[in-house]
Coordinates of C-alpha atoms in Angstrom, one line a residue:
M1 CA -17.4 2.9 60.9
N2 CA -14.2 5.1 60.6
A3 CA -13.5 7.7 57.6
V4 CA -11.8 6.6 55.1
T5 CA -9.2 9.2 53.1
V6 CA -9.6 8.9 49.5
D7 CA -8.1 10.9 46.6
Y8 CA -11.2 12.2 45.1
L9 CA -14.6 12.6 46.1
F10 CA -17.3 13.5 43.4
R11 CA -20.3 15.3 45.1
H12 CA -23.6 16.6 44.2
A13 CA -23.6 15.2 40.8
V14 CA -26.6 13.7 38.7
V15 CA -25.0 10.2 39.2
V16 CA -25.9 7.8 36.5
T17 CA -24.1 4.5 37.3
M18 CA -25.1 2.2 34.7
A19 CA -25.1 -0.8 37.3
D20 CA -28.8 -1.5 37.0
A21 CA -29.4 -4.7 35.1
G22 CA -31.8 -3.3 32.2
G23 CA -31.4 0.1 33.2
C24 CA -29.2 3.0 33.3
G25 CA -29.4 3.6 37.4
L26 CA -29.9 6.9 38.3
I27 CA -28.9 9.0 41.9
E28 CA -29.9 12.6 41.4
D29 CA -27.6 14.0 44.6
G30 CA -25.1 11.5 44.1
A31 CA -21.3 11.0 44.8
V32 CA -18.5 9.1 43.5
A33 CA -15.4 7.9 45.8
V34 CA -12.2 7.6 44.4
K35 CA -8.9 5.9 45.8
A36 CA -5.7 5.1 43.4
D37 CA -7.3 3.4 40.1
R38 CA -10.7 2.0 41.8
I39 CA -14.0 3.2 42.6
V40 CA -14.8 3.1 46.2
A41 CA -18.1 4.2 46.9
V42 CA -20.6 5.3 44.9
G43 CA -24.6 6.9 46.8
E44 CA -25.6 9.9 47.9
T45 CA -23.6 13.1 48.7
K46 CA -25.0 13.2 52.3
R47 CA -23.6 10.0 53.3
L48 CA -20.7 9.4 51.3
E49 CA -19.3 13.0 52.6
K50 CA -19.8 12.3 55.8
L51 CA -17.7 8.2 55.5
Y52 CA -14.5 9.6 52.4
P53 CA -13.0 12.7 53.0
A54 CA -10.8 13.3 50.3
H55 CA -7.7 14.5 49.4
R56 CA -9.3 16.4 46.8
E57 CA -13.3 17.5 46.6
I58 CA -14.7 18.3 43.4
D59 CA -18.3 19.8 43.6
A60 CA -20.2 18.6 40.4
S61 CA -23.7 20.6 41.0
G62 CA -25.3 21.2 37.6
K63 CA -23.3 17.9 36.0
L64 CA -23.8 14.7 35.3
L65 CA -21.5 11.7 36.3
M66 CA -21.2 8.3 34.4
P67 CA -18.9 6.1 33.1
G68 CA -16.5 7.1 30.4
L69 CA -17.9 5.6 26.9
V70 CA -16.2 2.5 25.3
D71 CA -15.8 2.9 21.4
A72 CA -15.2 -1.1 20.7
H73 CA -14.2 -0.5 16.9
M74 CA -11.1 2.1 15.8
H75 CA -8.8 2.8 13.4
T76 CA -7.2 5.8 14.5
R77 CA -4.3 5.5 12.0
A78 CA -6.4 6.1 9.0
S79 CA -7.6 9.4 9.8
L80 CA -5.9 12.1 8.1
W81 CA -8.5 11.6 5.1
K82 CA -11.2 13.0 7.1
G83 CA -13.3 14.7 4.6
L84 CA -11.6 12.8 1.8
A85 CA -13.6 9.7 1.2
Q86 CA -17.5 9.9 1.0
D87 CA -20.1 10.4 -1.0
S88 CA -18.3 7.2 -3.7
Q89 CA -20.0 4.1 -4.2
N90 CA -16.7 2.3 -3.7
W91 CA -15.2 4.1 -0.6
L92 CA -12.5 1.5 0.0
A93 CA -10.5 1.2 -3.5
D94 CA -11.7 4.5 -4.6
C95 CA -11.1 7.1 -1.3
S96 CA -9.6 4.7 1.1
I97 CA -6.6 2.4 -0.3
P98 CA -4.7 5.1 -1.6
Y99 CA -4.3 7.2 0.9
R100 CA -3.5 4.2 3.3
E101 CA -0.8 2.7 1.1
A102 CA 1.0 6.6 1.0
L103 CA 0.7 6.4 4.8
D104 CA 3.8 6.3 6.6
G105 CA 4.9 6.5 10.5
P106 CA 4.8 10.4 11.0
S107 CA 1.6 10.7 9.1
G108 CA -0.2 7.3 10.6
R109 CA 1.1 8.1 14.4
A110 CA -0.3 12.0 13.8
G111 CA -3.8 11.0 12.3
S112 CA -3.8 8.6 15.0
M113 CA -3.4 11.2 17.7
V114 CA -5.5 13.5 16.6
M115 CA -8.3 10.8 16.4
I116 CA -7.8 10.1 20.3
A117 CA -8.0 13.4 21.5
E118 CA -11.2 14.2 19.4
A119 CA -12.7 10.9 21.2
L120 CA -11.3 11.9 24.4
K121 CA -13.1 15.6 24.3
A122 CA -16.6 13.8 24.0
G123 CA -16.4 11.3 26.3
T124 CA -14.2 8.2 24.9
T125 CA -11.7 6.5 27.5
T126 CA -11.8 2.9 25.9
F127 CA -10.6 2.5 22.4
V128 CA -10.7 -0.7 20.3
D129 CA -7.8 0.5 17.7
Q130 CA -6.8 -2.2 14.9
N131 CA -4.7 -0.9 12.5
E132 CA -1.6 -1.7 11.0
D133 CA 1.9 0.5 12.9
M134 CA 0.1 -0.5 16.4
C135 CA 3.6 -0.9 18.2
L136 CA 3.6 2.7 17.0
L137 CA 0.6 4.1 17.5
A138 CA 0.9 2.2 21.1
E139 CA 2.9 5.4 22.1
N140 CA 0.1 7.5 21.8
H141 CA -2.3 5.6 23.8
L142 CA 0.7 5.5 26.5
Q143 CA 1.1 9.1 25.8
A144 CA -3.1 10.0 26.0
G145 CA -3.4 8.2 29.2
T146 CA -6.5 6.2 27.2
R147 CA -7.2 2.8 27.9
A148 CA -6.4 0.9 25.1
L149 CA -7.4 -2.8 23.6
L150 CA -4.8 -3.2 20.6
A151 CA -4.5 -4.8 17.6
Q152 CA -2.6 -5.0 14.7
Q153 CA -4.4 -5.8 11.2
V154 CA -2.9 -9.2 9.9
H155 CA -3.6 -9.3 5.7
G156 CA -2.1 -10.6 2.6
L157 CA -3.0 -7.7 0.1
P158 CA 0.0 -6.4 -1.7
P159 CA 0.4 -2.5 -2.8
G160 CA -2.1 -2.1 -5.8
T161 CA -4.9 -4.2 -4.4
A162 CA -7.1 -1.3 -4.9
L163 CA -7.0 -2.0 -8.9
I164 CA -8.4 -5.2 -8.4
A165 CA -11.9 -5.2 -10.9
K166 CA -14.9 -7.0 -9.3
G167 CA -15.4 -10.6 -9.5
E168 CA -11.3 -11.2 -9.9
L169 CA -9.9 -12.5 -6.7
Y170 CA -7.6 -10.6 -4.2
P171 CA -3.6 -11.4 -4.6
L172 CA -2.8 -12.8 -0.8
D173 CA 0.6 -12.4 -0.4
P174 CA 2.3 -14.9 2.6
A175 CA 5.4 -12.7 2.9
V176 CA 2.8 -9.8 3.7
E177 CA 0.7 -12.2 6.1
E178 CA 3.7 -13.3 7.7
R179 CA 5.6 -10.1 7.8
L180 CA 1.9 -8.6 9.5
F181 CA 1.6 -11.8 11.8
A182 CA 5.4 -11.0 13.2
Q183 CA 4.1 -7.5 14.4
S184 CA 1.2 -8.6 16.2
R185 CA 3.1 -11.2 18.2
K186 CA 5.5 -8.5 18.7
L187 CA 2.8 -5.8 20.1
V188 CA 1.3 -8.9 21.7
E189 CA 4.7 -9.4 23.3
T190 CA 5.5 -5.5 24.1
C191 CA 2.5 -4.1 25.1
H192 CA 0.0 -7.1 26.4
M193 CA -1.1 -5.8 29.9
Q194 CA 1.7 -2.7 29.8
A195 CA 0.8 0.5 32.6
G196 CA -0.6 -1.5 34.9
G197 CA -3.0 -3.2 32.8
R198 CA -4.1 -0.2 30.7
L199 CA -3.2 -1.7 27.8
T200 CA -4.4 -4.7 26.2
C201 CA -4.4 -6.7 23.1
A202 CA -6.2 -8.7 20.8
M203 CA -5.4 -10.6 17.4
S204 CA -7.1 -8.9 14.0
P205 CA -7.2 -10.7 10.7
L206 CA -8.3 -7.6 8.6
G207 CA -11.4 -9.7 7.1
P208 CA -11.7 -13.2 6.1
D209 CA -11.3 -12.5 2.6
R210 CA -8.0 -10.8 2.8
V211 CA -6.0 -13.3 5.0
S212 CA -5.5 -16.5 3.8
K213 CA -7.0 -19.9 5.4
E214 CA -3.9 -21.4 6.9
M215 CA -2.8 -18.0 8.7
L216 CA -6.7 -17.5 10.3
L217 CA -5.7 -20.9 11.6
E218 CA -2.5 -19.8 12.8
V219 CA -3.8 -16.4 14.2
G220 CA -6.8 -18.3 15.9
E221 CA -4.5 -20.8 17.3
Y222 CA -1.7 -17.9 18.9
A223 CA -5.0 -16.2 20.6
R224 CA -6.3 -19.7 22.0
K225 CA -2.8 -20.0 23.6
N226 CA -2.4 -16.2 24.9
E227 CA -6.3 -16.5 25.6
L228 CA -6.7 -13.0 23.4
A229 CA -9.6 -11.8 21.7
I230 CA -10.0 -11.8 17.8
H231 CA -11.9 -8.9 16.6
M232 CA -12.3 -9.4 12.8
H233 CA -14.1 -7.1 9.7
L234 CA -16.9 -9.8 8.6
A235 CA -19.9 -10.5 6.3
C236 CA -19.4 -6.4 5.5
G237 CA -20.1 -6.7 1.8
E238 CA -21.3 -8.4 -1.4
R239 CA -17.7 -8.2 -2.4
E240 CA -16.1 -9.9 0.6
T241 CA -19.0 -12.6 0.0
D242 CA -18.0 -13.1 -3.7
Q243 CA -14.2 -13.4 -2.8
M244 CA -15.3 -15.8 -0.1
E245 CA -17.6 -18.2 -2.8
R246 CA -15.0 -17.8 -5.6
R247 CA -11.9 -18.8 -3.2
Y248 CA -13.7 -21.2 -0.6
H249 CA -17.3 -21.8 -1.8
K250 CA -18.4 -20.5 1.6
R251 CA -19.8 -17.3 2.8
S252 CA -17.5 -15.7 5.1
I253 CA -19.5 -17.1 8.8
P254 CA -19.8 -20.4 7.6
L255 CA -16.3 -20.7 6.9
L256 CA -14.9 -19.6 10.1
D257 CA -17.3 -21.9 12.0
E258 CA -15.8 -24.8 9.7
L259 CA -12.4 -23.4 11.8
G260 CA -13.3 -23.4 14.9
L261 CA -12.9 -19.4 15.1
L262 CA -17.0 -19.1 16.2
N263 CA -16.4 -19.0 20.2
E264 CA -16.2 -16.5 22.7
R265 CA -13.3 -14.7 21.9
L266 CA -14.2 -13.6 18.3
V267 CA -15.8 -10.1 17.7
G268 CA -17.1 -9.6 14.3
I269 CA -17.4 -6.2 12.8
H270 CA -20.2 -5.0 11.3
L271 CA -22.1 -8.2 9.8
S272 CA -23.6 -5.9 7.4
V273 CA -24.4 -8.8 5.1
A274 CA -25.1 -11.6 7.3
T275 CA -28.2 -13.7 6.9
D276 CA -30.4 -14.7 9.8
A277 CA -29.1 -18.1 10.1
E278 CA -26.0 -17.0 10.1
L279 CA -26.3 -14.2 12.8
R280 CA -28.2 -16.9 15.1
R281 CA -25.3 -19.3 14.9
F282 CA -22.6 -16.6 15.3
A283 CA -24.7 -15.4 18.5
Q284 CA -25.2 -19.5 19.6
S285 CA -21.1 -19.8 19.4
G286 CA -20.8 -16.9 22.4
A287 CA -19.3 -14.4 19.7
A288 CA -20.2 -10.7 19.9
M289 CA -20.5 -7.9 17.6
V290 CA -20.1 -4.4 17.3
L291 CA -21.9 -1.5 15.4
C292 CA -20.5 1.1 14.0
S293 CA -23.7 2.9 12.4
G294 CA -22.4 6.4 11.2
S295 CA -19.4 4.6 9.1
E296 CA -21.7 2.3 7.7
A297 CA -24.3 4.5 6.5
I298 CA -22.1 7.4 4.9
V299 CA -19.3 4.5 3.5
D300 CA -22.0 1.7 2.3
G301 CA -25.7 3.1 2.8
N302 CA -26.7 0.1 5.0
I303 CA -27.8 -0.6 7.9
P304 CA -26.1 -3.6 9.7
P305 CA -28.5 -6.0 11.2
A306 CA -27.4 -5.3 15.1
Y307 CA -30.6 -5.4 16.4
E308 CA -31.9 -8.8 15.3
F309 CA -28.0 -10.1 16.4
N310 CA -29.6 -8.1 19.8
S311 CA -32.3 -10.7 19.7
Y312 CA -30.3 -13.9 20.0
S313 CA -27.5 -11.8 22.3
P314 CA -27.1 -10.0 24.6
K315 CA -22.8 -9.3 23.7
L316 CA -23.3 -6.2 21.1
A317 CA -21.0 -3.0 21.4
I318 CA -20.8 0.2 19.3
G319 CA -17.5 1.9 17.7
S320 CA -17.2 5.0 15.7
D321 CA -14.9 3.2 12.8
Q322 CA -12.7 5.4 11.2
T323 CA -13.3 8.8 11.2
S324 CA -12.6 9.0 7.4
G325 CA -15.4 7.1 6.9
G326 CA -17.7 8.4 9.5
N327 CA -16.3 11.3 9.7
T328 CA -16.0 11.7 13.6
S329 CA -14.9 9.4 16.2
N330 CA -18.0 10.7 18.9
L331 CA -19.9 7.9 20.6
F332 CA -22.8 10.6 21.2
Y333 CA -23.4 10.5 17.4
E334 CA -23.3 7.3 17.5
M335 CA -26.1 6.4 19.7
K336 CA -27.9 8.7 18.0
V337 CA -27.5 7.7 14.7
G338 CA -27.7 3.9 15.8
A339 CA -30.9 4.7 17.3
L340 CA -32.4 6.6 14.3
L341 CA -31.1 4.4 11.8
N342 CA -32.9 1.3 13.2
K343 CA -36.3 3.2 13.9
C344 CA -36.3 4.0 10.2
K345 CA -35.2 0.6 9.7
F346 CA -38.1 -1.1 11.4
H347 CA -41.2 1.4 11.1
D348 CA -41.1 1.8 14.7
P349 CA -39.8 4.7 16.6
E350 CA -40.1 2.4 20.0
I351 CA -36.9 0.2 18.7
W352 CA -33.9 0.2 20.6
P353 CA -35.0 3.8 23.2
A354 CA -32.3 5.5 24.3
W355 CA -31.6 3.8 27.5
K356 CA -31.0 0.9 25.9
M357 CA -28.2 3.2 23.2
L358 CA -26.8 4.0 26.4
R359 CA -25.6 1.0 27.5
L360 CA -24.2 -0.3 24.1
A361 CA -21.8 2.7 24.6
T362 CA -20.9 1.7 28.4
I363 CA -21.8 -1.2 30.5
D364 CA -22.8 -3.6 27.7
G365 CA -20.6 -2.7 25.1
A366 CA -17.9 -3.1 27.7
R367 CA -19.2 -6.9 28.7
A368 CA -19.5 -7.4 24.8
I369 CA -15.4 -6.7 24.0
G370 CA -14.4 -8.9 27.5
M371 CA -14.1 -5.6 30.4
G372 CA -17.2 -5.6 31.5
H373 CA -15.9 -6.9 35.2
E374 CA -13.5 -3.8 35.2
I375 CA -15.3 -0.8 33.4
G376 CA -18.8 0.5 31.7
S377 CA -20.4 1.2 34.8
L378 CA -19.7 2.8 38.2
E379 CA -20.1 0.4 40.9
V380 CA -17.6 -0.3 44.0
G381 CA -14.2 -2.0 42.8
K382 CA -14.3 -1.2 39.3
K383 CA -12.1 1.1 37.4
A384 CA -12.0 5.0 37.7
D385 CA -12.8 5.4 34.3
L386 CA -15.9 8.2 34.4
I387 CA -16.5 11.6 32.5
L388 CA -18.4 14.6 33.9
L389 CA -20.6 16.7 31.6
D390 CA -22.3 20.0 32.0
L391 CA -26.1 20.2 32.1
Q392 CA -26.1 23.5 32.2
V393 CA -26.3 24.0 28.5
P394 CA -29.3 25.5 26.7
H395 CA -30.0 22.4 25.3
M396 CA -29.1 20.0 27.8
A397 CA -33.0 21.8 29.4
P398 CA -34.6 21.6 31.1
Q399 CA -33.6 18.4 33.7
L400 CA -37.3 16.9 34.5
F401 CA -37.3 14.1 37.4
A402 CA -40.3 13.8 38.6
P403 CA -43.0 12.1 37.8
L404 CA -41.0 11.6 34.5
R405 CA -37.2 11.6 33.5
N406 CA -35.9 13.1 30.3
L407 CA -32.6 13.0 31.5
I408 CA -31.4 10.2 29.5
P409 CA -33.3 10.5 26.4
N410 CA -31.7 14.0 26.3
L411 CA -28.1 12.7 26.8
V412 CA -28.4 10.0 23.8
Y413 CA -30.9 12.7 21.5
A414 CA -29.3 15.6 22.2
A415 CA -25.6 16.0 23.9
N416 CA -23.1 16.1 21.0
G417 CA -20.3 15.2 23.4
S418 CA -19.0 19.3 24.0
E419 CA -20.7 18.7 27.5
V420 CA -17.9 16.9 29.0
V421 CA -15.7 18.7 30.9
L422 CA -13.9 16.2 32.9
S423 CA -12.5 12.7 32.6
M424 CA -10.5 10.6 34.6
I425 CA -9.1 7.3 33.6
D426 CA -7.3 4.9 35.7
G427 CA -8.2 7.2 38.6
K428 CA -6.2 10.1 36.8
L429 CA -7.5 13.0 35.1
V430 CA -6.8 13.3 31.6
M431 CA -9.1 16.0 31.0
E432 CA -10.5 18.9 32.9
D433 CA -12.4 22.0 31.8
R434 CA -12.2 20.8 28.4
K435 CA -8.1 21.1 28.7
L436 CA -7.0 18.0 27.7
L437 CA -4.2 17.2 30.5
T438 CA -1.8 14.5 29.0
L439 CA -1.8 16.3 25.2
D440 CA -0.9 19.6 23.5
E441 CA -3.8 19.5 22.1
R442 CA -2.9 22.7 19.5
K443 CA 0.2 20.8 18.5
V444 CA -1.8 18.0 18.2
V445 CA -3.9 19.4 15.4
E446 CA -0.6 21.1 13.8
Q447 CA 0.8 18.2 13.2
A448 CA -2.3 16.6 11.5
N449 CA -2.7 19.5 9.4
I450 CA 1.1 19.0 8.4
E451 CA 0.9 15.6 7.8
G452 CA -2.4 15.8 5.9
E453 CA -1.2 17.4 3.5
K454 CA 1.9 16.0 3.1
L455 CA -0.3 12.9 2.6
L456 CA -2.7 14.3 0.2
Q457 CA 0.2 15.2 -2.1
R458 CA 2.0 11.0 -1.6
A459 CA -1.4 10.1 -2.7
K460 CA -2.4 12.8 -5.4
K461 CA -1.5 10.5 -8.3
A462 CA -3.1 7.4 -7.2
L463 CA -6.2 9.3 -6.3
F464 CA -6.6 10.4 -9.8
S465 CA -5.4 8.0 -12.0
H466 CA -9.1 7.1 -12.6
E467 CA -12.5 8.6 -12.2
T468 CA -14.6 8.6 -9.2
A469 CA -17.2 10.6 -7.9
M470 CA -15.3 12.1 -5.4
N471 CA -12.0 13.8 -7.7
R472 CA -15.0 14.6 -10.4
L473 CA -16.5 16.9 -7.9
M474 CA -12.9 18.2 -7.0
R475 CA -12.0 19.6 -10.1
Q476 CA -15.7 21.1 -10.7
N477 CA -14.9 22.9 -7.7
K478 CA -18.1 21.3 -5.8
L479 CA -16.5 20.1 -2.7

């Protein structure tokens, strides 16, 4: 075989391919060759060194090479109130909505960029980003070089919805719905399959309780005609269930079934209060689920039924949600917390072992969001989205390979994202030696601090207009 010159050859790495069915796939002295935006070879270093001379060889001795992580649910725009929206019985109304209603273009973009930077430095290469103003935020992903599935949220909630008392129906304004739906269509028209396919789009009704039945049908038809996925918060809590039963006399999943929206295009976020029968029906339809363990635990103190859903369907992914909820956009954290919470929930330490959680953050998650044919594993022909982790740190030692291996458990239960020293997306380096190459990290942080202060001042009146546990603690100087 004639030698083929490639752009990059990573050699002498511990390679975790995630290509094995039901496992992780490990090559102790492995190499990966990259040409343009694709992986052209994966194997042992001694073989690939002979076959693939490279414009640049990267000696990865003492390091681990694996697929980039897939964050299947994020709200990057909502990150500037990080640390100001926890420890509350009513997180959405008391903590989040006052800030959300005070957001403007500069604060939303600054918050989005700092969350993107945080996630990139912790190994995320694919971002499923759901926000308002997505046409503006798409520029962040173009600049950062991320692989992003973008979704403009559509809802009918007018300003002031935070003050709606429990038991009252949300007012749904058709004009708000139409404005946001028009923005969603514009996003698809301008961003779908941009940057060589690195940016794609989906539709995103905020939730079945926060958009009218007519708009759900309109969004569903647009998604069908344009072959787009629908990402939607679904069966998130008792307040949603109460809204649905008051308005439609049906729970969320049965209503979507009635409307013909339960199908392989649907990705449901959280499903926290779905019944077992609803989970089975949801899985049978071909729909996928996203688990956001850290956010759901902090915001609502619950553990979504992802393990139960996974017994019916393999289409399960994990996400970090928003840093204003879970306080981090770090999938190493999500893997560990997701495993631990479910072990506690079922009183079974064998539930969701480390290898399973790693699959949810890579190949299984990629398949759940419809990208498994392109990303999620290191295989010939797939996109060159990969990360390199330094193993020569105390919390990752020792590395043992025979007769037992401890690498995957340590990766899930001990790693924290700081080990990621290099990230490649679409065959291009976006971070090397922990330095972001596409963003000025110092400026990103500075801008987030400036806009965060402005946002807090704009939201202050609404935040203190009624008593909450959070602002009471602030006044008592306990926060």
